[in-house]
């Protein structure tokens, strides 16, 4: 399965401190994944099957992928991430086998978080694909999800911005039965996200992130990330324009993002 999977130990790991807002989702994941991972012997004695498989859904850029990576790192789980379209494209004619392989790999890697991103591409409603490929993939996913119960320490997460396209059988109890909605961030959450994302940026002391959050209603986390990135680029341009030394390879100052600049990029 080389090429479509990765491990959270590959570096660049994010943790809870890199996630702004999304507190309800974070709490739900902590309850479902973090506690059983930290105290497996206590949870092993629980007589009822605990829900361990999650579908995150919501508009693009609202942190679904981001929070799953953070969860894997925070819970010290190996992380196997599979992009739906990649699985279909790379293994034309062998997609069901690819699904089997991914689950076997996850079982061998337990404790592990297996994540299917862009899940609607591999799990659409059956009966609409003339080639039958995705129908067979969905059947295989159902089989594997039914088997995951016995694989202690494998948590299956999937994400989609189009939950309406998914085959309903995948969402039945025992399968991806915990649904978590990642919505556009509220004002408070935008302040949190801006704070998290700007942690390593050279912000001027007058920067007012509360005010920037007020100007960015309807922005997703990805939009806020793009905003900061644009502001950073604008600050570089500002510095280059004001630097009259003609030695741009050795600027005398670092580009600082001012409040004025951030607000002008946001509005
Ligand atoms: P898609 O449906 O398009 O896959 P998504 O909901 O999975 O989108 P992400 O890929 O998680 O969105 O978010 C894109 C980027 O936006 C992240 O890499 C991160 O930089 C930033 N981001 C989004 N939400 C948050 C958040 N709550 N906290 C911090 N950063 C965030």
PDB file of C-alpha atoms and ligand atoms in Angstrom:
ATOM      1  CA  UNK A   1       0.000   0.000   0.000  1.00  0.00           C
ATOM      2  CA  UNK A   2       3.004   2.246  -0.277  1.00  0.00           C
ATOM      3  CA  UNK A   3       2.170   5.702  -1.548  1.00  0.00           C
ATOM      4  CA  UNK A   4      -1.302   6.061  -0.075  1.00  0.00           C
ATOM      5  CA  UNK A   5      -0.597   5.627   3.577  1.00  0.00           C
ATOM      6  CA  UNK A   6       1.435   7.556   6.058  1.00  0.00           C
ATOM      7  CA  UNK A   7       2.353   7.344   9.643  1.00  0.00           C
ATOM      8  CA  UNK A   8       1.915  10.091  12.185  1.00  0.00           C
ATOM      9  CA  UNK A   9       5.494   9.409  13.140  1.00  0.00           C
ATOM     10  CA  UNK A  10       6.605  10.708   9.744  1.00  0.00           C
ATOM     11  CA  UNK A  11       7.196  14.114  11.289  1.00  0.00           C
ATOM     12  CA  UNK A  12       5.134  17.275  11.066  1.00  0.00           C
ATOM     13  CA  UNK A  13       2.744  15.877  13.656  1.00  0.00           C
ATOM     14  CA  UNK A  14       0.080  18.192  14.882  1.00  0.00           C
ATOM     15  CA  UNK A  15      -1.424  17.938  18.362  1.00  0.00           C
ATOM     16  CA  UNK A  16      -4.485  19.338  20.130  1.00  0.00           C
ATOM     17  CA  UNK A  17      -2.605  22.619  20.581  1.00  0.00           C
ATOM     18  CA  UNK A  18      -2.676  23.083  16.791  1.00  0.00           C
ATOM     19  CA  UNK A  19      -6.466  22.892  16.601  1.00  0.00           C
ATOM     20  CA  UNK A  20      -8.532  26.022  17.196  1.00  0.00           C
ATOM     21  CA  UNK A  21     -12.173  25.711  18.273  1.00  0.00           C
ATOM     22  CA  UNK A  22     -13.999  22.434  17.473  1.00  0.00           C
ATOM     23  CA  UNK A  23     -14.244  21.729  21.224  1.00  0.00           C
ATOM     24  CA  UNK A  24     -17.310  19.470  20.985  1.00  0.00           C
ATOM     25  CA  UNK A  25     -15.594  17.314  18.407  1.00  0.00           C
ATOM     26  CA  UNK A  26     -12.397  17.226  20.357  1.00  0.00           C
ATOM     27  CA  UNK A  27     -14.248  16.187  23.528  1.00  0.00           C
ATOM     28  CA  UNK A  28     -16.082  13.420  21.658  1.00  0.00           C
ATOM     29  CA  UNK A  29     -12.828  12.106  20.169  1.00  0.00           C
ATOM     30  CA  UNK A  30     -11.088  12.242  23.525  1.00  0.00           C
ATOM     31  CA  UNK A  31     -13.865  10.236  25.112  1.00  0.00           C
ATOM     32  CA  UNK A  32     -13.939   7.647  22.320  1.00  0.00           C
ATOM     33  CA  UNK A  33     -10.266   7.347  21.464  1.00  0.00           C
ATOM     34  CA  UNK A  34      -7.968   8.971  23.976  1.00  0.00           C
ATOM     35  CA  UNK A  35      -9.361   7.356  27.128  1.00  0.00           C
ATOM     36  CA  UNK A  36      -9.526   3.789  25.712  1.00  0.00           C
ATOM     37  CA  UNK A  37      -6.002   4.238  24.260  1.00  0.00           C
ATOM     38  CA  UNK A  38      -4.602   5.382  27.585  1.00  0.00           C
ATOM     39  CA  UNK A  39      -6.481   2.906  29.778  1.00  0.00           C
ATOM     40  CA  UNK A  40      -7.035  -0.188  27.582  1.00  0.00           C
ATOM     41  CA  UNK A  41      -7.276  -2.654  30.463  1.00  0.00           C
ATOM     42  CA  UNK A  42     -10.142  -0.749  32.089  1.00  0.00           C
ATOM     43  CA  UNK A  43     -12.035  -0.406  28.823  1.00  0.00           C
ATOM     44  CA  UNK A  44     -11.439  -4.076  27.900  1.00  0.00           C
ATOM     45  CA  UNK A  45     -13.685  -4.988  30.817  1.00  0.00           C
ATOM     46  CA  UNK A  46     -16.647  -3.001  29.498  1.00  0.00           C
ATOM     47  CA  UNK A  47     -19.177  -5.652  28.448  1.00  0.00           C
ATOM     48  CA  UNK A  48     -20.819  -3.633  25.669  1.00  0.00           C
ATOM     49  CA  UNK A  49     -19.144  -2.801  22.386  1.00  0.00           C
ATOM     50  CA  UNK A  50     -17.885   0.771  22.532  1.00  0.00           C
ATOM     51  CA  UNK A  51     -18.263   3.007  19.522  1.00  0.00           C
ATOM     52  CA  UNK A  52     -14.856   3.594  17.986  1.00  0.00           C
ATOM     53  CA  UNK A  53     -15.639   4.512  14.373  1.00  0.00           C
ATOM     54  CA  UNK A  54     -16.382   8.075  13.355  1.00  0.00           C
ATOM     55  CA  UNK A  55     -17.661   9.995  10.351  1.00  0.00           C
ATOM     56  CA  UNK A  56     -16.673  13.662  10.320  1.00  0.00           C
ATOM     57  CA  UNK A  57     -18.712  15.745   7.940  1.00  0.00           C
ATOM     58  CA  UNK A  58     -19.097  19.403   7.076  1.00  0.00           C
ATOM     59  CA  UNK A  59     -18.061  22.099   4.618  1.00  0.00           C
ATOM     60  CA  UNK A  60     -14.604  21.999   2.991  1.00  0.00           C
ATOM     61  CA  UNK A  61     -11.734  23.536   4.929  1.00  0.00           C
ATOM     62  CA  UNK A  62     -13.426  23.335   8.347  1.00  0.00           C
ATOM     63  CA  UNK A  63     -10.763  21.166   9.966  1.00  0.00           C
ATOM     64  CA  UNK A  64     -11.980  17.580   9.477  1.00  0.00           C
ATOM     65  CA  UNK A  65      -8.632  16.261   8.248  1.00  0.00           C
ATOM     66  CA  UNK A  66      -6.712  18.533  10.576  1.00  0.00           C
ATOM     67  CA  UNK A  67      -8.398  17.333  13.770  1.00  0.00           C
ATOM     68  CA  UNK A  68      -7.982  13.654  12.874  1.00  0.00           C
ATOM     69  CA  UNK A  69      -4.212  14.087  12.484  1.00  0.00           C
ATOM     70  CA  UNK A  70      -4.131  15.916  15.819  1.00  0.00           C
ATOM     71  CA  UNK A  71      -6.158  13.153  17.482  1.00  0.00           C
ATOM     72  CA  UNK A  72      -3.786  10.423  16.264  1.00  0.00           C
ATOM     73  CA  UNK A  73      -0.785  12.340  17.569  1.00  0.00           C
ATOM     74  CA  UNK A  74      -2.412  13.274  20.882  1.00  0.00           C
ATOM     75  CA  UNK A  75      -3.398   9.639  21.483  1.00  0.00           C
ATOM     76  CA  UNK A  76       0.021   8.309  20.336  1.00  0.00           C
ATOM     77  CA  UNK A  77      -1.649   6.181  17.685  1.00  0.00           C
ATOM     78  CA  UNK A  78      -0.043   5.166  14.432  1.00  0.00           C
ATOM     79  CA  UNK A  79      -1.801   7.041  11.652  1.00  0.00           C
ATOM     80  CA  UNK A  80      -2.761   5.470   8.350  1.00  0.00           C
ATOM     81  CA  UNK A  81      -4.346   8.013   6.045  1.00  0.00           C
ATOM     82  CA  UNK A  82      -5.993   7.018   2.786  1.00  0.00           C
ATOM     83  CA  UNK A  83      -7.409   9.469   0.265  1.00  0.00           C
ATOM     84  CA  UNK A  84     -10.470   7.927  -1.358  1.00  0.00           C
ATOM     85  CA  UNK A  85      -9.793   8.962  -4.984  1.00  0.00           C
ATOM     86  CA  UNK A  86      -6.177   7.821  -4.712  1.00  0.00           C
ATOM     87  CA  UNK A  87      -7.281   4.372  -3.636  1.00  0.00           C
ATOM     88  CA  UNK A  88      -9.602   4.069  -6.625  1.00  0.00           C
ATOM     89  CA  UNK A  89      -7.174   5.505  -9.165  1.00  0.00           C
ATOM     90  CA  UNK A  90      -4.018   3.746  -8.100  1.00  0.00           C
ATOM     91  CA  UNK A  91      -5.543   0.328  -7.912  1.00  0.00           C
ATOM     92  CA  UNK A  92      -7.907   0.196 -10.870  1.00  0.00           C
ATOM     93  CA  UNK A  93      -9.353  -3.290 -10.968  1.00  0.00           C
ATOM     94  CA  UNK A  94      -7.988  -4.078  -7.544  1.00  0.00           C
ATOM     95  CA  UNK A  95      -9.771  -1.565  -5.353  1.00  0.00           C
ATOM     96  CA  UNK A  96     -11.421  -4.177  -3.117  1.00  0.00           C
ATOM     97  CA  UNK A  97      -8.062  -5.790  -2.540  1.00  0.00           C
ATOM     98  CA  UNK A  98      -6.678  -2.343  -1.715  1.00  0.00           C
ATOM     99  CA  UNK A  99      -9.430  -1.910   0.914  1.00  0.00           C
ATOM    100  CA  UNK A 100      -8.592  -5.321   2.399  1.00  0.00           C
ATOM    101  CA  UNK A 101      -4.896  -4.441   2.447  1.00  0.00           C
ATOM    102  CA  UNK A 102      -5.496  -1.141   4.203  1.00  0.00           C
ATOM    103  CA  UNK A 103      -7.494  -2.822   6.992  1.00  0.00           C
ATOM    104  CA  UNK A 104      -4.877  -5.602   7.364  1.00  0.00           C
ATOM    105  CA  UNK A 105      -2.178  -2.989   7.582  1.00  0.00           C
ATOM    106  CA  UNK A 106      -4.180  -1.155  10.260  1.00  0.00           C
ATOM    107  CA  UNK A 107      -4.671  -4.368  12.246  1.00  0.00           C
ATOM    108  CA  UNK A 108      -0.935  -5.056  12.099  1.00  0.00           C
ATOM    109  CA  UNK A 109      -0.180  -1.481  13.171  1.00  0.00           C
ATOM    110  CA  UNK A 110      -2.621  -1.383  16.150  1.00  0.00           C
ATOM    111  CA  UNK A 111      -2.983   0.737  18.175  1.00  0.00           C
ATOM    112  CA  UNK A 112      -3.751   2.724  15.104  1.00  0.00           C
ATOM    113  CA  UNK A 113      -6.085   5.304  13.612  1.00  0.00           C
ATOM    114  CA  UNK A 114      -7.158   4.433  10.073  1.00  0.00           C
ATOM    115  CA  UNK A 115      -8.473   7.504   8.258  1.00  0.00           C
ATOM    116  CA  UNK A 116     -10.369   7.645   4.955  1.00  0.00           C
ATOM    117  CA  UNK A 117     -10.401  11.184   3.578  1.00  0.00           C
ATOM    118  CA  UNK A 118     -12.826  12.208   0.798  1.00  0.00           C
ATOM    119  CA  UNK A 119     -14.814   9.149   1.783  1.00  0.00           C
ATOM    120  CA  UNK A 120     -17.730   9.846  -0.599  1.00  0.00           C
ATOM    121  CA  UNK A 121     -15.469   8.963  -3.538  1.00  0.00           C
ATOM    122  CA  UNK A 122     -15.113   5.346  -2.366  1.00  0.00           C
ATOM    123  CA  UNK A 123     -18.376   4.937  -0.500  1.00  0.00           C
ATOM    124  CA  UNK A 124     -21.222   6.317  -2.634  1.00  0.00           C
ATOM    125  CA  UNK A 125     -24.719   4.844  -2.644  1.00  0.00           C
ATOM    126  CA  UNK A 126     -24.676   1.464  -4.383  1.00  0.00           C
ATOM    127  CA  UNK A 127     -26.517   0.805  -7.614  1.00  0.00           C
ATOM    128  CA  UNK A 128     -25.443   3.917  -9.507  1.00  0.00           C
ATOM    129  CA  UNK A 129     -22.054   2.898 -10.899  1.00  0.00           C
ATOM    130  CA  UNK A 130     -22.228   1.129 -14.284  1.00  0.00           C
ATOM    131  CA  UNK A 131     -18.797  -0.404 -13.809  1.00  0.00           C
ATOM    132  CA  UNK A 132     -19.758  -1.846 -10.412  1.00  0.00           C
ATOM    133  CA  UNK A 133     -16.370  -0.858  -8.990  1.00  0.00           C
ATOM    134  CA  UNK A 134     -17.574   1.391  -6.179  1.00  0.00           C
ATOM    135  CA  UNK A 135     -20.390  -1.054  -5.330  1.00  0.00           C
ATOM    136  CA  UNK A 136     -17.778  -3.732  -4.736  1.00  0.00           C
ATOM    137  CA  UNK A 137     -15.636  -1.323  -2.738  1.00  0.00           C
ATOM    138  CA  UNK A 138     -18.615  -0.415  -0.528  1.00  0.00           C
ATOM    139  CA  UNK A 139     -19.378  -4.112   0.043  1.00  0.00           C
ATOM    140  CA  UNK A 140     -15.774  -4.667   1.029  1.00  0.00           C
ATOM    141  CA  UNK A 141     -15.838  -1.666   3.378  1.00  0.00           C
ATOM    142  CA  UNK A 142     -18.967  -3.082   5.044  1.00  0.00           C
ATOM    143  CA  UNK A 143     -17.262  -6.438   5.553  1.00  0.00           C
ATOM    144  CA  UNK A 144     -14.135  -4.849   6.951  1.00  0.00           C
ATOM    145  CA  UNK A 145     -16.021  -2.461   9.248  1.00  0.00           C
ATOM    146  CA  UNK A 146     -18.010  -5.393  10.636  1.00  0.00           C
ATOM    147  CA  UNK A 147     -14.733  -7.127  11.399  1.00  0.00           C
ATOM    148  CA  UNK A 148     -13.072  -4.154  13.013  1.00  0.00           C
ATOM    149  CA  UNK A 149     -14.890  -4.807  16.279  1.00  0.00           C
ATOM    150  CA  UNK A 150     -12.587  -7.707  17.061  1.00  0.00           C
ATOM    151  CA  UNK A 151      -9.479  -5.776  16.140  1.00  0.00           C
ATOM    152  CA  UNK A 152      -8.753  -4.067  19.398  1.00  0.00           C
ATOM    153  CA  UNK A 153      -6.966  -0.799  19.014  1.00  0.00           C
ATOM    154  CA  UNK A 154      -8.056   0.072  15.459  1.00  0.00           C
ATOM    155  CA  UNK A 155     -10.108   3.246  15.261  1.00  0.00           C
ATOM    156  CA  UNK A 156     -11.649   3.941  11.868  1.00  0.00           C
ATOM    157  CA  UNK A 157     -12.345   7.566  10.946  1.00  0.00           C
ATOM    158  CA  UNK A 158     -13.731   8.901   7.675  1.00  0.00           C
ATOM    159  CA  UNK A 159     -14.362  12.452   6.457  1.00  0.00           C
ATOM    160  CA  UNK A 160     -16.582  13.926   3.792  1.00  0.00           C
ATOM    161  CA  UNK A 161     -18.089  17.226   2.787  1.00  0.00           C
ATOM    162  CA  UNK A 162     -20.929  15.316   1.050  1.00  0.00           C
ATOM    163  CA  UNK A 163     -22.508  12.945   3.608  1.00  0.00           C
ATOM    164  CA  UNK A 164     -25.675  12.884   1.453  1.00  0.00           C
ATOM    165  CA  UNK A 165     -23.783  10.851  -1.178  1.00  0.00           C
ATOM    166  CA  UNK A 166     -22.752   8.036   1.167  1.00  0.00           C
ATOM    167  CA  UNK A 167     -24.261   4.566   1.153  1.00  0.00           C
ATOM    168  CA  UNK A 168     -26.463   4.520   4.277  1.00  0.00           C
ATOM    169  CA  UNK A 169     -25.430   0.980   5.240  1.00  0.00           C
ATOM    170  CA  UNK A 170     -22.002   2.318   6.201  1.00  0.00           C
ATOM    171  CA  UNK A 171     -23.540   4.482   8.893  1.00  0.00           C
ATOM    172  CA  UNK A 172     -25.492   1.742  10.674  1.00  0.00           C
ATOM    173  CA  UNK A 173     -24.722   0.878  14.318  1.00  0.00           C
ATOM    174  CA  UNK A 174     -21.411  -0.913  14.670  1.00  0.00           C
ATOM    175  CA  UNK A 175     -19.990   0.688  11.539  1.00  0.00           C
ATOM    176  CA  UNK A 176     -19.271   4.446  11.186  1.00  0.00           C
ATOM    177  CA  UNK A 177     -21.871   5.105  13.820  1.00  0.00           C
ATOM    178  CA  UNK A 178     -20.616   8.264  15.464  1.00  0.00           C
ATOM    179  CA  UNK A 179     -21.337  11.296  13.290  1.00  0.00           C
ATOM    180  CA  UNK A 180     -19.518  14.529  14.106  1.00  0.00           C
ATOM    181  CA  UNK A 181     -20.347  17.780  12.320  1.00  0.00           C
ATOM    182  CA  UNK A 182     -17.508  20.263  11.625  1.00  0.00           C
ATOM    183  CA  UNK A 183     -19.290  23.518  10.879  1.00  0.00           C
ATOM    184  CA  UNK A 184     -17.936  26.925   9.890  1.00  0.00           C
ATOM    185  CA  UNK A 185     -16.304  28.430  12.966  1.00  0.00           C
ATOM    186  CA  UNK A 186     -18.142  30.892  15.199  1.00  0.00           C
ATOM    187  CA  UNK A 187     -16.538  34.234  16.107  1.00  0.00           C
ATOM    188  CA  UNK A 188     -15.000  32.701  19.247  1.00  0.00           C
ATOM    189  CA  UNK A 189     -13.655  29.769  17.234  1.00  0.00           C
ATOM    190  CA  UNK A 190     -12.206  32.096  14.593  1.00  0.00           C
ATOM    191  CA  UNK A 191     -10.317  33.923  17.341  1.00  0.00           C
ATOM    192  CA  UNK A 192      -8.994  30.536  18.555  1.00  0.00           C
ATOM    193  CA  UNK A 193      -8.018  29.396  15.058  1.00  0.00           C
ATOM    194  CA  UNK A 194      -6.293  32.702  14.253  1.00  0.00           C
ATOM    195  CA  UNK A 195      -4.423  32.487  17.560  1.00  0.00           C
ATOM    196  CA  UNK A 196      -3.279  28.922  16.867  1.00  0.00           C
ATOM    197  CA  UNK A 197      -2.308  29.563  13.245  1.00  0.00           C
ATOM    198  CA  UNK A 198      -0.442  32.803  13.966  1.00  0.00           C
ATOM    199  CA  UNK A 199       1.542  31.395  16.888  1.00  0.00           C
ATOM    200  CA  UNK A 200       4.758  31.298  14.904  1.00  0.00           C
ATOM    201  CA  UNK A 201       4.142  34.428  12.833  1.00  0.00           C
ATOM    202  CA  UNK A 202       5.825  37.756  13.549  1.00  0.00           C
ATOM    203  CA  UNK A 203       2.721  39.770  14.488  1.00  0.00           C
ATOM    204  CA  UNK A 204       3.007  43.429  15.474  1.00  0.00           C
ATOM    205  CA  UNK A 205       2.053  44.110  19.089  1.00  0.00           C
ATOM    206  CA  UNK A 206      -1.047  46.066  18.018  1.00  0.00           C
ATOM    207  CA  UNK A 207      -2.600  43.125  16.155  1.00  0.00           C
ATOM    208  CA  UNK A 208      -6.179  42.610  17.289  1.00  0.00           C
ATOM    209  CA  UNK A 209      -7.288  39.084  16.386  1.00  0.00           C
ATOM    210  CA  UNK A 210     -10.756  39.686  17.893  1.00  0.00           C
ATOM    211  CA  UNK A 211     -11.286  42.413  15.291  1.00  0.00           C
ATOM    212  CA  UNK A 212      -9.965  40.205  12.485  1.00  0.00           C
ATOM    213  CA  UNK A 213     -12.373  37.468  13.596  1.00  0.00           C
ATOM    214  CA  UNK A 214     -15.219  40.002  13.349  1.00  0.00           C
ATOM    215  CA  UNK A 215     -14.264  40.768   9.752  1.00  0.00           C
ATOM    216  CA  UNK A 216     -14.160  37.111   8.722  1.00  0.00           C
ATOM    217  CA  UNK A 217     -17.670  35.779   9.286  1.00  0.00           C
ATOM    218  CA  UNK A 218     -18.261  32.765   6.999  1.00  0.00           C
ATOM    219  CA  UNK A 219     -14.530  31.993   6.695  1.00  0.00           C
ATOM    220  CA  UNK A 220     -13.439  28.382   7.200  1.00  0.00           C
ATOM    221  CA  UNK A 221     -10.234  27.432   9.024  1.00  0.00           C
ATOM    222  CA  UNK A 222      -8.593  26.974   5.626  1.00  0.00           C
ATOM    223  CA  UNK A 223      -9.721  30.492   4.618  1.00  0.00           C
ATOM    224  CA  UNK A 224      -8.172  31.888   7.815  1.00  0.00           C
ATOM    225  CA  UNK A 225      -4.954  30.036   7.060  1.00  0.00           C
ATOM    226  CA  UNK A 226      -4.955  31.570   3.543  1.00  0.00           C
ATOM    227  CA  UNK A 227      -5.646  35.016   5.019  1.00  0.00           C
ATOM    228  CA  UNK A 228      -2.610  34.811   7.303  1.00  0.00           C
ATOM    229  CA  UNK A 229      -0.496  33.535   4.473  1.00  0.00           C
ATOM    230  CA  UNK A 230      -1.577  36.459   2.232  1.00  0.00           C
ATOM    231  CA  UNK A 231      -0.890  38.918   5.068  1.00  0.00           C
ATOM    232  CA  UNK A 232       2.557  37.427   5.513  1.00  0.00           C
ATOM    233  CA  UNK A 233       3.308  37.827   1.810  1.00  0.00           C
ATOM    234  CA  UNK A 234       2.009  41.408   1.876  1.00  0.00           C
ATOM    235  CA  UNK A 235       4.315  42.151   4.829  1.00  0.00           C
ATOM    236  CA  UNK A 236       7.281  40.853   2.817  1.00  0.00           C
ATOM    237  CA  UNK A 237       6.320  43.136  -0.079  1.00  0.00           C
ATOM    238  CA  UNK A 238       5.969  46.069   2.311  1.00  0.00           C
ATOM    239  CA  UNK A 239       9.415  45.449   3.703  1.00  0.00           C
ATOM    240  CA  UNK A 240      10.998  45.080   0.278  1.00  0.00           C
ATOM    241  CA  UNK A 241       9.404  48.316  -0.857  1.00  0.00           C
ATOM    242  CA  UNK A 242      10.598  50.225   2.201  1.00  0.00           C
ATOM    243  CA  UNK A 243      14.084  48.700   2.121  1.00  0.00           C
ATOM    244  CA  UNK A 244      16.195  51.166   0.225  1.00  0.00           C
ATOM    245  CA  UNK A 245      19.471  49.389   0.804  1.00  0.00           C
ATOM    246  CA  UNK A 246      19.217  47.564  -2.533  1.00  0.00           C
ATOM    247  CA  UNK A 247      20.508  44.486  -0.751  1.00  0.00           C
ATOM    248  CA  UNK A 248      17.369  42.360  -0.602  1.00  0.00           C
ATOM    249  CA  UNK A 249      19.322  39.237   0.177  1.00  0.00           C
ATOM    250  CA  UNK A 250      20.248  40.675   3.554  1.00  0.00           C
ATOM    251  CA  UNK A 251      17.174  42.617   4.758  1.00  0.00           C
ATOM    252  CA  UNK A 252      17.834  44.568   7.935  1.00  0.00           C
ATOM    253  CA  UNK A 253      14.448  43.835   9.478  1.00  0.00           C
ATOM    254  CA  UNK A 254      12.091  40.892   9.531  1.00  0.00           C
ATOM    255  CA  UNK A 255       8.694  41.353   7.851  1.00  0.00           C
ATOM    256  CA  UNK A 256       6.170  42.045  10.618  1.00  0.00           C
ATOM    257  CA  UNK A 257       2.434  41.675  10.059  1.00  0.00           C
ATOM    258  CA  UNK A 258       0.711  44.834  11.255  1.00  0.00           C
ATOM    259  CA  UNK A 259      -2.883  45.157  12.411  1.00  0.00           C
ATOM    260  CA  UNK A 260      -3.681  47.491   9.541  1.00  0.00           C
ATOM    261  CA  UNK A 261      -2.311  45.064   6.985  1.00  0.00           C
ATOM    262  CA  UNK A 262      -4.149  42.075   8.454  1.00  0.00           C
ATOM    263  CA  UNK A 263      -7.442  43.948   8.496  1.00  0.00           C
ATOM    264  CA  UNK A 264      -7.008  45.203   4.946  1.00  0.00           C
ATOM    265  CA  UNK A 265      -6.331  41.643   3.687  1.00  0.00           C
ATOM    266  CA  UNK A 266      -9.380  40.381   5.624  1.00  0.00           C
ATOM    267  CA  UNK A 267     -11.818  42.937   4.271  1.00  0.00           C
TER     268      UNK A 267
HETATM  269  P1  LIG B   1     -11.918  19.159   2.935  1.00  0.00           P
HETATM  270  O1  LIG B   1     -13.363  18.789   3.126  1.00  0.00           O
HETATM  271  O2  LIG B   1     -11.708  20.082   1.770  1.00  0.00           O
HETATM  272  O3  LIG B   1     -10.982  17.972   2.951  1.00  0.00           O
HETATM  273  P2  LIG B   1     -11.269  19.711   5.712  1.00  0.00           P
HETATM  274  O4  LIG B   1     -12.499  20.015   6.505  1.00  0.00           O
HETATM  275  O5  LIG B   1     -10.672  18.353   5.858  1.00  0.00           O
HETATM  276  O6  LIG B   1     -11.507  20.087   4.185  1.00  0.00           O
HETATM  277  P3  LIG B   1      -8.726  20.615   6.588  1.00  0.00           P
HETATM  278  O7  LIG B   1      -7.950  20.001   5.463  1.00  0.00           O
HETATM  279  O8  LIG B   1      -8.697  19.931   7.898  1.00  0.00           O
HETATM  280  O9  LIG B   1     -10.207  20.831   6.114  1.00  0.00           O
HETATM  281  O10 LIG B   1      -8.264  22.126   6.812  1.00  0.00           O
HETATM  282  C1  LIG B   1      -7.410  22.797   5.905  1.00  0.00           C
HETATM  283  C2  LIG B   1      -6.407  23.634   6.684  1.00  0.00           C
HETATM  284  O11 LIG B   1      -7.095  24.677   7.373  1.00  0.00           O
HETATM  285  C3  LIG B   1      -5.681  22.863   7.758  1.00  0.00           C
HETATM  286  O12 LIG B   1      -4.506  22.252   7.262  1.00  0.00           O
HETATM  287  C4  LIG B   1      -5.372  23.928   8.788  1.00  0.00           C
HETATM  288  O13 LIG B   1      -4.201  24.635   8.426  1.00  0.00           O
HETATM  289  C5  LIG B   1      -6.533  24.890   8.647  1.00  0.00           C
HETATM  290  N1  LIG B   1      -7.580  24.633   9.644  1.00  0.00           N
HETATM  291  C6  LIG B   1      -8.857  24.273   9.400  1.00  0.00           C
HETATM  292  N2  LIG B   1      -9.555  24.187  10.541  1.00  0.00           N
HETATM  293  C7  LIG B   1      -8.691  24.475  11.549  1.00  0.00           C
HETATM  294  C8  LIG B   1      -8.801  24.536  12.968  1.00  0.00           C
HETATM  295  N3  LIG B   1      -9.961  24.294  13.589  1.00  0.00           N
HETATM  296  N4  LIG B   1      -7.707  24.867  13.688  1.00  0.00           N
HETATM  297  C9  LIG B   1      -6.525  25.141  13.082  1.00  0.00           C
HETATM  298  N5  LIG B   1      -6.364  25.085  11.735  1.00  0.00           N
HETATM  299  C10 LIG B   1      -7.418  24.768  10.976  1.00  0.00           C
END
